[in-house]
Short mmCIF file of C-alpha atoms in Angstrom, two decimals:
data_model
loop_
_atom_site.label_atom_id
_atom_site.label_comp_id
_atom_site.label_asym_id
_atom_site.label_seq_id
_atom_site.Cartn_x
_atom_site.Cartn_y
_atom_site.Cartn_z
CA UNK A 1 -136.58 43.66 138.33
CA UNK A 2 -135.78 47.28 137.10
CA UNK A 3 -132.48 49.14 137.95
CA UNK A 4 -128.56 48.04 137.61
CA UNK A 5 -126.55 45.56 135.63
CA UNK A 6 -122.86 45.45 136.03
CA UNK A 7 -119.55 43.66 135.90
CA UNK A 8 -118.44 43.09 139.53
CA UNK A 9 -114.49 44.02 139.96
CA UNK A 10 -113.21 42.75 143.52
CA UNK A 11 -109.82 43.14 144.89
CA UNK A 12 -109.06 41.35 148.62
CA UNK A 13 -106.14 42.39 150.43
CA UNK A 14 -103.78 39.87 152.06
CA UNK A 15 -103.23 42.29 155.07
CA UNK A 16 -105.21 44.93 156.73
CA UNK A 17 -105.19 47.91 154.15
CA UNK A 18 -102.38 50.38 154.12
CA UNK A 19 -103.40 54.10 152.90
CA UNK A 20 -100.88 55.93 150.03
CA UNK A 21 -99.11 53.09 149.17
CA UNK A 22 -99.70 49.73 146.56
CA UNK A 23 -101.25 46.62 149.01
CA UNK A 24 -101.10 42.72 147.91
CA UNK A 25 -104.10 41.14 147.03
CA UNK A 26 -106.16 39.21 145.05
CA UNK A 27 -108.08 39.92 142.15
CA UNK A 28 -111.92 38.46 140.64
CA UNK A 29 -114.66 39.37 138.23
CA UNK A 30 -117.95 38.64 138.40
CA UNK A 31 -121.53 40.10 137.23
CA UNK A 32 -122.94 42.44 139.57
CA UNK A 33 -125.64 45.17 140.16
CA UNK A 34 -128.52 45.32 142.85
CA UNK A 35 -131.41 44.11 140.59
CA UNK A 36 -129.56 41.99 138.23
CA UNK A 37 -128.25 40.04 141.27
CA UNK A 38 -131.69 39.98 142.72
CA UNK A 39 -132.46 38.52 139.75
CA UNK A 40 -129.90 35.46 139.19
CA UNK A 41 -130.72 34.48 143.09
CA UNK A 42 -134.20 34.64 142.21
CA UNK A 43 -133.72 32.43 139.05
CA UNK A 44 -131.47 30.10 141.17
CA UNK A 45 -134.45 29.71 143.22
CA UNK A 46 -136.66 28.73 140.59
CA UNK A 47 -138.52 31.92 140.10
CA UNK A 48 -139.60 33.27 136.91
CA UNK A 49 -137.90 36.80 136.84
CA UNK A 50 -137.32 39.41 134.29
CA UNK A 51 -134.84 42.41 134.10
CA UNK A 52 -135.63 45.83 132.59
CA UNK A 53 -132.50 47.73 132.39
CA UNK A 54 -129.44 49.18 130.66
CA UNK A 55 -126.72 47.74 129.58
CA UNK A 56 -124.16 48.79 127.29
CA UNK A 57 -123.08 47.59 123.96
CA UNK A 58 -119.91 45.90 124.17
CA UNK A 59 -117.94 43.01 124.59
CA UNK A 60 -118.97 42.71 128.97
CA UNK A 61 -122.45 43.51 128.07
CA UNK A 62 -122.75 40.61 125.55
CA UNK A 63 -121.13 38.50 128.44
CA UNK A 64 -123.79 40.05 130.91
CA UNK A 65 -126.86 39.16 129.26
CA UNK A 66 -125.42 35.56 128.18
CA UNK A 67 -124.25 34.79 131.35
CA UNK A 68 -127.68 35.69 133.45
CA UNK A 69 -129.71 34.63 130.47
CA UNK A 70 -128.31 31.37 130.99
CA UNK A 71 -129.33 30.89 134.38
CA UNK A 72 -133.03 31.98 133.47
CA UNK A 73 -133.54 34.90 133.80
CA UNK A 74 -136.00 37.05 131.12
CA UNK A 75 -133.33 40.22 129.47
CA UNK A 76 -135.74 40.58 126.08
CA UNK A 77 -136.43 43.68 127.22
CA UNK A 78 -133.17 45.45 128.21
CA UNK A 79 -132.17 48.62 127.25
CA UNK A 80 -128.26 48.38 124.98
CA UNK A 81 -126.54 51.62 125.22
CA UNK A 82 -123.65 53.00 122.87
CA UNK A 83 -121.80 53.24 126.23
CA UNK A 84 -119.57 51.11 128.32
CA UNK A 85 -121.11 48.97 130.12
CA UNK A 86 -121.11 49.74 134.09
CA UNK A 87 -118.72 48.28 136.71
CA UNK A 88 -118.56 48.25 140.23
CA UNK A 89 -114.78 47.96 142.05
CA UNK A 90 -114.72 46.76 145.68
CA UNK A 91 -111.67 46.65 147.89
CA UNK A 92 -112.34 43.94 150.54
CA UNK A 93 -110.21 43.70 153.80
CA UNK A 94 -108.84 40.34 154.54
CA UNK A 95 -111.55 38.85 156.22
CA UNK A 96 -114.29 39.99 153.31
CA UNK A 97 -115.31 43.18 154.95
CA UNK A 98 -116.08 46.22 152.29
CA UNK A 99 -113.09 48.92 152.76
CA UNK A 100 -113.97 51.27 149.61
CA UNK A 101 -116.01 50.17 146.71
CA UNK A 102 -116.00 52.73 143.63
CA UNK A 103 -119.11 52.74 140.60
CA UNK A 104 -118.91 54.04 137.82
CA UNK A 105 -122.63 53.13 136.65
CA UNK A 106 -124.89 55.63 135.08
CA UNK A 107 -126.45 53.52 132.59
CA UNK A 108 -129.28 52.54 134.55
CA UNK A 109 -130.94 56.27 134.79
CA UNK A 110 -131.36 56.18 131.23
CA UNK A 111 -134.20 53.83 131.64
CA UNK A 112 -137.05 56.81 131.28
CA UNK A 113 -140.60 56.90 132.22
CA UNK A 114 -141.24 56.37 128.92
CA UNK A 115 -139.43 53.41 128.70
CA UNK A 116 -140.97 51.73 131.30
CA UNK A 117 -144.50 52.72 129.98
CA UNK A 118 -144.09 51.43 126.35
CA UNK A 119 -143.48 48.36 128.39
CA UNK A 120 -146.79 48.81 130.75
CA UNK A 121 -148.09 45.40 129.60
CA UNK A 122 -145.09 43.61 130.76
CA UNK A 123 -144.56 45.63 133.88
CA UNK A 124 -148.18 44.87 134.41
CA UNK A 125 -148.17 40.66 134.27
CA UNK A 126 -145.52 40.85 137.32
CA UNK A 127 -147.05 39.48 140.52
CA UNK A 128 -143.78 41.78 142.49
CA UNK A 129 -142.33 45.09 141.21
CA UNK A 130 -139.00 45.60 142.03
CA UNK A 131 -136.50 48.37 141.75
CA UNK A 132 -132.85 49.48 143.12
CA UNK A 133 -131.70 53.34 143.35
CA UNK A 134 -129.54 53.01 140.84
CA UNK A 135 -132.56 53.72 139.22
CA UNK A 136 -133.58 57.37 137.84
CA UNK A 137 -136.30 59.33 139.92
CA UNK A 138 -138.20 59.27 136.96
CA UNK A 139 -138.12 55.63 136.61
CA UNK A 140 -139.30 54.93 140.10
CA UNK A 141 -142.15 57.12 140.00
CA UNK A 142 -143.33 55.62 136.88
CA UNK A 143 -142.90 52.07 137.84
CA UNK A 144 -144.71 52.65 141.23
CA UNK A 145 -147.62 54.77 139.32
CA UNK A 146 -147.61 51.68 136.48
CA UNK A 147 -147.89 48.87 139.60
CA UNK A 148 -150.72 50.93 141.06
CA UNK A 149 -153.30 51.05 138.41
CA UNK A 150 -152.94 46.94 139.13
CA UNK A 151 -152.02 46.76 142.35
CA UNK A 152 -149.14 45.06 142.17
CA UNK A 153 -146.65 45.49 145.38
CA UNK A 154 -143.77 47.41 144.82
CA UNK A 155 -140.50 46.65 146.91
CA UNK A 156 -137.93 49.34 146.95
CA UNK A 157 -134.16 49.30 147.69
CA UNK A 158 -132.13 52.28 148.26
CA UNK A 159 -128.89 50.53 147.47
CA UNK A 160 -126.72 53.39 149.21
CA UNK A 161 -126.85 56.44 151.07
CA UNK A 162 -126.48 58.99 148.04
CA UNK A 163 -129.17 57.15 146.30
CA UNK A 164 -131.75 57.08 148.96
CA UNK A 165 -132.27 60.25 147.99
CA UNK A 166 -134.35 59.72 144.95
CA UNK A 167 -136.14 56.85 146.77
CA UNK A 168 -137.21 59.45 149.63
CA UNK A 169 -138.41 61.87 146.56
CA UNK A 170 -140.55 58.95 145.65
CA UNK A 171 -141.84 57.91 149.15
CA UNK A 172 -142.40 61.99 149.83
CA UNK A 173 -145.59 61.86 147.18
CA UNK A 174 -147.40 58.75 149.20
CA UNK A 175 -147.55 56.72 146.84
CA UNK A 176 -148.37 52.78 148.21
CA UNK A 177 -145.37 50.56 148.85
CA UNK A 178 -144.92 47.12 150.01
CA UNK A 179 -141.45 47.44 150.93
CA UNK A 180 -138.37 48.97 151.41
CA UNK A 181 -135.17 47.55 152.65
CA UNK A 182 -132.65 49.70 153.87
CA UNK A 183 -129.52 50.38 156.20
CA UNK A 184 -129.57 51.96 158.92
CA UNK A 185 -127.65 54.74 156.78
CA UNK A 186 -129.88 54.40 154.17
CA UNK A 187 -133.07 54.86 156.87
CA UNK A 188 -131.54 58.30 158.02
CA UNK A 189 -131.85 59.39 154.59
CA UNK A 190 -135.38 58.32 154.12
CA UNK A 191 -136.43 59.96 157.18
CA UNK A 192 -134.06 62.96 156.99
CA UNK A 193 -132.61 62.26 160.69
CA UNK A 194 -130.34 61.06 162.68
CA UNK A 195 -131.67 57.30 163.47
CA UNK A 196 -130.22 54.94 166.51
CA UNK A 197 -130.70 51.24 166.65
CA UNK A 198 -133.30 52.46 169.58
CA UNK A 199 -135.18 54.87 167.15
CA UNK A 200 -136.09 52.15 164.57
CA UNK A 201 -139.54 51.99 165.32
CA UNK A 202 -140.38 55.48 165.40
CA UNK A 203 -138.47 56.12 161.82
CA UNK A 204 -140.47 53.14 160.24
CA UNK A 205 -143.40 54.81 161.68
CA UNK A 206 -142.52 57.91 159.46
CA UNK A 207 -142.46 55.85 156.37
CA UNK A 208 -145.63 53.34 157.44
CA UNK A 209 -147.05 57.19 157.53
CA UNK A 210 -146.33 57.73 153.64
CA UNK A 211 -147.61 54.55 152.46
CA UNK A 212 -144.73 51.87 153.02
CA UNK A 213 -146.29 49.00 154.77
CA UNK A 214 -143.37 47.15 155.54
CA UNK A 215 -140.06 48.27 156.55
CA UNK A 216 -137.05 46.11 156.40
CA UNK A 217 -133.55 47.07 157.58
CA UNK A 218 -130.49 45.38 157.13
CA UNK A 219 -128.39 45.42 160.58
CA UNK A 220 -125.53 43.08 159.15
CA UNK A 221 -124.17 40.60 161.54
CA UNK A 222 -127.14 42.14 163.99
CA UNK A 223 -129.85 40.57 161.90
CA UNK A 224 -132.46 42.59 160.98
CA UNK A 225 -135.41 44.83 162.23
CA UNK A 226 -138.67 43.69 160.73
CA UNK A 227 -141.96 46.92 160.92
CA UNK A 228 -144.94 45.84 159.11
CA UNK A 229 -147.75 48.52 159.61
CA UNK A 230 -146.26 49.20 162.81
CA UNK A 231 -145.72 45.71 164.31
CA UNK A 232 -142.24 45.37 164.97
CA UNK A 233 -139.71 42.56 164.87
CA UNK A 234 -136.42 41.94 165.52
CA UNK A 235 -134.84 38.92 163.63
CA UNK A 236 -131.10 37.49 164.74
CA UNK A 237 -128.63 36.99 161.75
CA UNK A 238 -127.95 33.09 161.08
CA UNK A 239 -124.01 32.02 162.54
CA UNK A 240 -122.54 32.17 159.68
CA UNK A 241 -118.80 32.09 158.27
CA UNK A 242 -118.33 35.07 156.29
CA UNK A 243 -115.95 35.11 153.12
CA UNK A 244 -117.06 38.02 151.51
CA UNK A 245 -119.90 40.42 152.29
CA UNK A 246 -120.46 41.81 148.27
CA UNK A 247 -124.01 41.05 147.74
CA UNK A 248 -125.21 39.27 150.89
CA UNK A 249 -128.70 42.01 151.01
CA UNK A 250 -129.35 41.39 147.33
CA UNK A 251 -129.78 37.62 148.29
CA UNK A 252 -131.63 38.65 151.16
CA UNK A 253 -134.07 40.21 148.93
CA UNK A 254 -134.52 37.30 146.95
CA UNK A 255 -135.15 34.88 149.98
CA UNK A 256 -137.55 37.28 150.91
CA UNK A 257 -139.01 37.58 147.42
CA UNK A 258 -139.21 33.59 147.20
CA UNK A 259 -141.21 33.38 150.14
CA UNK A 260 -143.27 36.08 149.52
CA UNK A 261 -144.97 34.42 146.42
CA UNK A 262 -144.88 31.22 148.43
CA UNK A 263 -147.28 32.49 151.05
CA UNK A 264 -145.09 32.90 153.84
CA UNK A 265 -145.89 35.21 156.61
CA UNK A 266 -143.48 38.81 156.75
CA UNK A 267 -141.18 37.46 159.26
CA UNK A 268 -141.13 34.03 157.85
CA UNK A 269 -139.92 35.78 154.65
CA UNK A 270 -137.46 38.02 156.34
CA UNK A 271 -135.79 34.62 157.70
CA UNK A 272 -135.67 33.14 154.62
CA UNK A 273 -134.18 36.03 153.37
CA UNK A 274 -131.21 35.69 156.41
CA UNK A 275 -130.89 32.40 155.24
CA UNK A 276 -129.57 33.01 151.38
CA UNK A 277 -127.54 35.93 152.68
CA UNK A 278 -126.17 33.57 155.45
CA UNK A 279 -125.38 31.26 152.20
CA UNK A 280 -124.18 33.76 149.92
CA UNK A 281 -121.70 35.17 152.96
CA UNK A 282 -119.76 31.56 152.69
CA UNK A 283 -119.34 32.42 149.18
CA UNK A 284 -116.87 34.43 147.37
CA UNK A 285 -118.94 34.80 144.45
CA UNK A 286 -121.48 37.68 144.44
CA UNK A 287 -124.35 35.36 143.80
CA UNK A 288 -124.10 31.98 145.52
CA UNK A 289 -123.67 29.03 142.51
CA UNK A 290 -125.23 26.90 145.42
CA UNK A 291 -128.20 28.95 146.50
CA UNK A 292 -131.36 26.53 145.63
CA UNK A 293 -134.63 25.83 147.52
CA UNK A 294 -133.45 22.78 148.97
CA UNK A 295 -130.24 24.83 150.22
CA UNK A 296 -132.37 27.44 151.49
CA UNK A 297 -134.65 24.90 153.21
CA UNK A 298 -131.43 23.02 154.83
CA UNK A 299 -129.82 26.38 156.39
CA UNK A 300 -133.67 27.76 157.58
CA UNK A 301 -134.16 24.37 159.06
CA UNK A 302 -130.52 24.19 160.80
CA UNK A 303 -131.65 27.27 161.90
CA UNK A 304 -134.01 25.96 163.93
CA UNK A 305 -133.00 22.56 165.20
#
């Protein structure tokens, strides 16, 4: 995993927000950031996982790296930085739903290209490559030049709209990627268009055209739309009782990711990855403490029955 690590700041209103004025709520903490949450699901499923990025020098970076070290996941390699160490506020509506979420993160583009390749070797025993926008431009275009010399797929996720950006830059050269998972916002960006729920096809068609072979985007309580070399899918989101939607497509990654390595077929692995955001939506915590295997098994095969 290459890109963010942060401390997750949440505040949930008691009553539908009120602009200009001071609302009641309820505060929580937790650790946060796209790849470092990929990550601890990952390592809660009982995959071996390792995270190259930045994280700063202080008291909530110490906590960080304890915290997801703990759960198993591989930080020798991270990047400390004589600044703070990033966080990520979210303002959540009463029933969990994202009203404004402010970052103030820009440790994560210090990870150069040259960072990355004194690590090659490392980078290089990884059966998956995987990287988040908060990621430099630099960064991604060395990590997706390091995994092709081995060919080793590379998954890619925009993480937001202003950070698609460098993610197009990188798809724009044609380089080979397994997959990328974004909005439909995020999609728009990548394709540099206007894209309806009825243009899906034809805008993962523009990326299968640079090199992406699979395209994954998240539709929220829609489910999800599934292209892989042009074979489309659409895939219903599990019923599900949501709590709080902060970091329900990171642990879709990682069900996807889990499968993946297992053998599953692309829209087996998409499912899987419904299922542990499904789980992680009945959760207030950004990372669900009960996302397991046998948890994910339970919910895919409820699913189904």
């Amino acid at each position: 995993m290459v890109g963010g690590a942060i401390v997750d700041q949440k505040l949930t209103l008691h009553a539908p927000s009120v602009m200009g004025t001071s609302n009641p709520g309820r505060a929580s903490t937790s650790l946060g950031g796209v790849a470092r949450n990929v990550a601890e699901n990952l390592a809660r499923l009982g995959v071996d996982v390792a995270f190259l990025g930045a994280v700063g020098r202080d008291a909530l970076g110490d906590e960080l790296i304890a915290r997801t070290s703990a759960l198993g996941v591989d930080f020798t390699h991270v990047l400390r930085t004589d600044a703070p160490t990033s966080t990520y506020t979210a303002v959540l509506d009463p029933s969990g739903e994202l009203v404004i979420a402010v970052v103030a993160m820009d440790r994560a583009g210090e990870l150069s290209g040259d960072f990355l390749r004194a690590r090659r070797l490392v980078l290089q025993g990884a059966r998956v490559l995987v990287a988040d926008g908060n990621s430099s431009e630099d960064t991604l275009r060395t990590l997706v030049d390091i995994a092709g010399e081995r060919g080793i797929p590379v998954v890619l996720d925009p993480v937001s709209v202003p950070k698609a950006v460098k993610v197009r830059s990188v798809l724009r050269t044609r380089r080979s990627i397994h997959l990328v998972t974004p909005n439909r916002e995020e999609l728009e960006v990548l394709v540099e268009r206007t894209v309806r729920e009825s243009d899906l096809p034809s805008a993962a068609n523009a990326l299968h055209e640079l090199g992406v072979e699979r395209v994954w985007v998240r539709l929220g309580a829609r489910g999800g739309f599934l292209s892989v070399e042009g074979e489309a899918s659409w895939l219903p989101a599990f019923p599900t009782r949501v709590v709080d939607v902060t970091g329900a497509g990171d642990a879709s990654l990682a069900g996807y990711l889990h499968a993946l390595l297992l053998g599953a077929s692309p829209e087996d692995a998409a499912r899987s990855g419904h299922a542990a955001a499904s789980l992680t939506l009945e959760s207030e915590h950004t990372v669900s403490p009960l996302l397991s295997p046998r948890a994910l098994r339970e919910r895919l095969q409820g699913a189904t029955s």
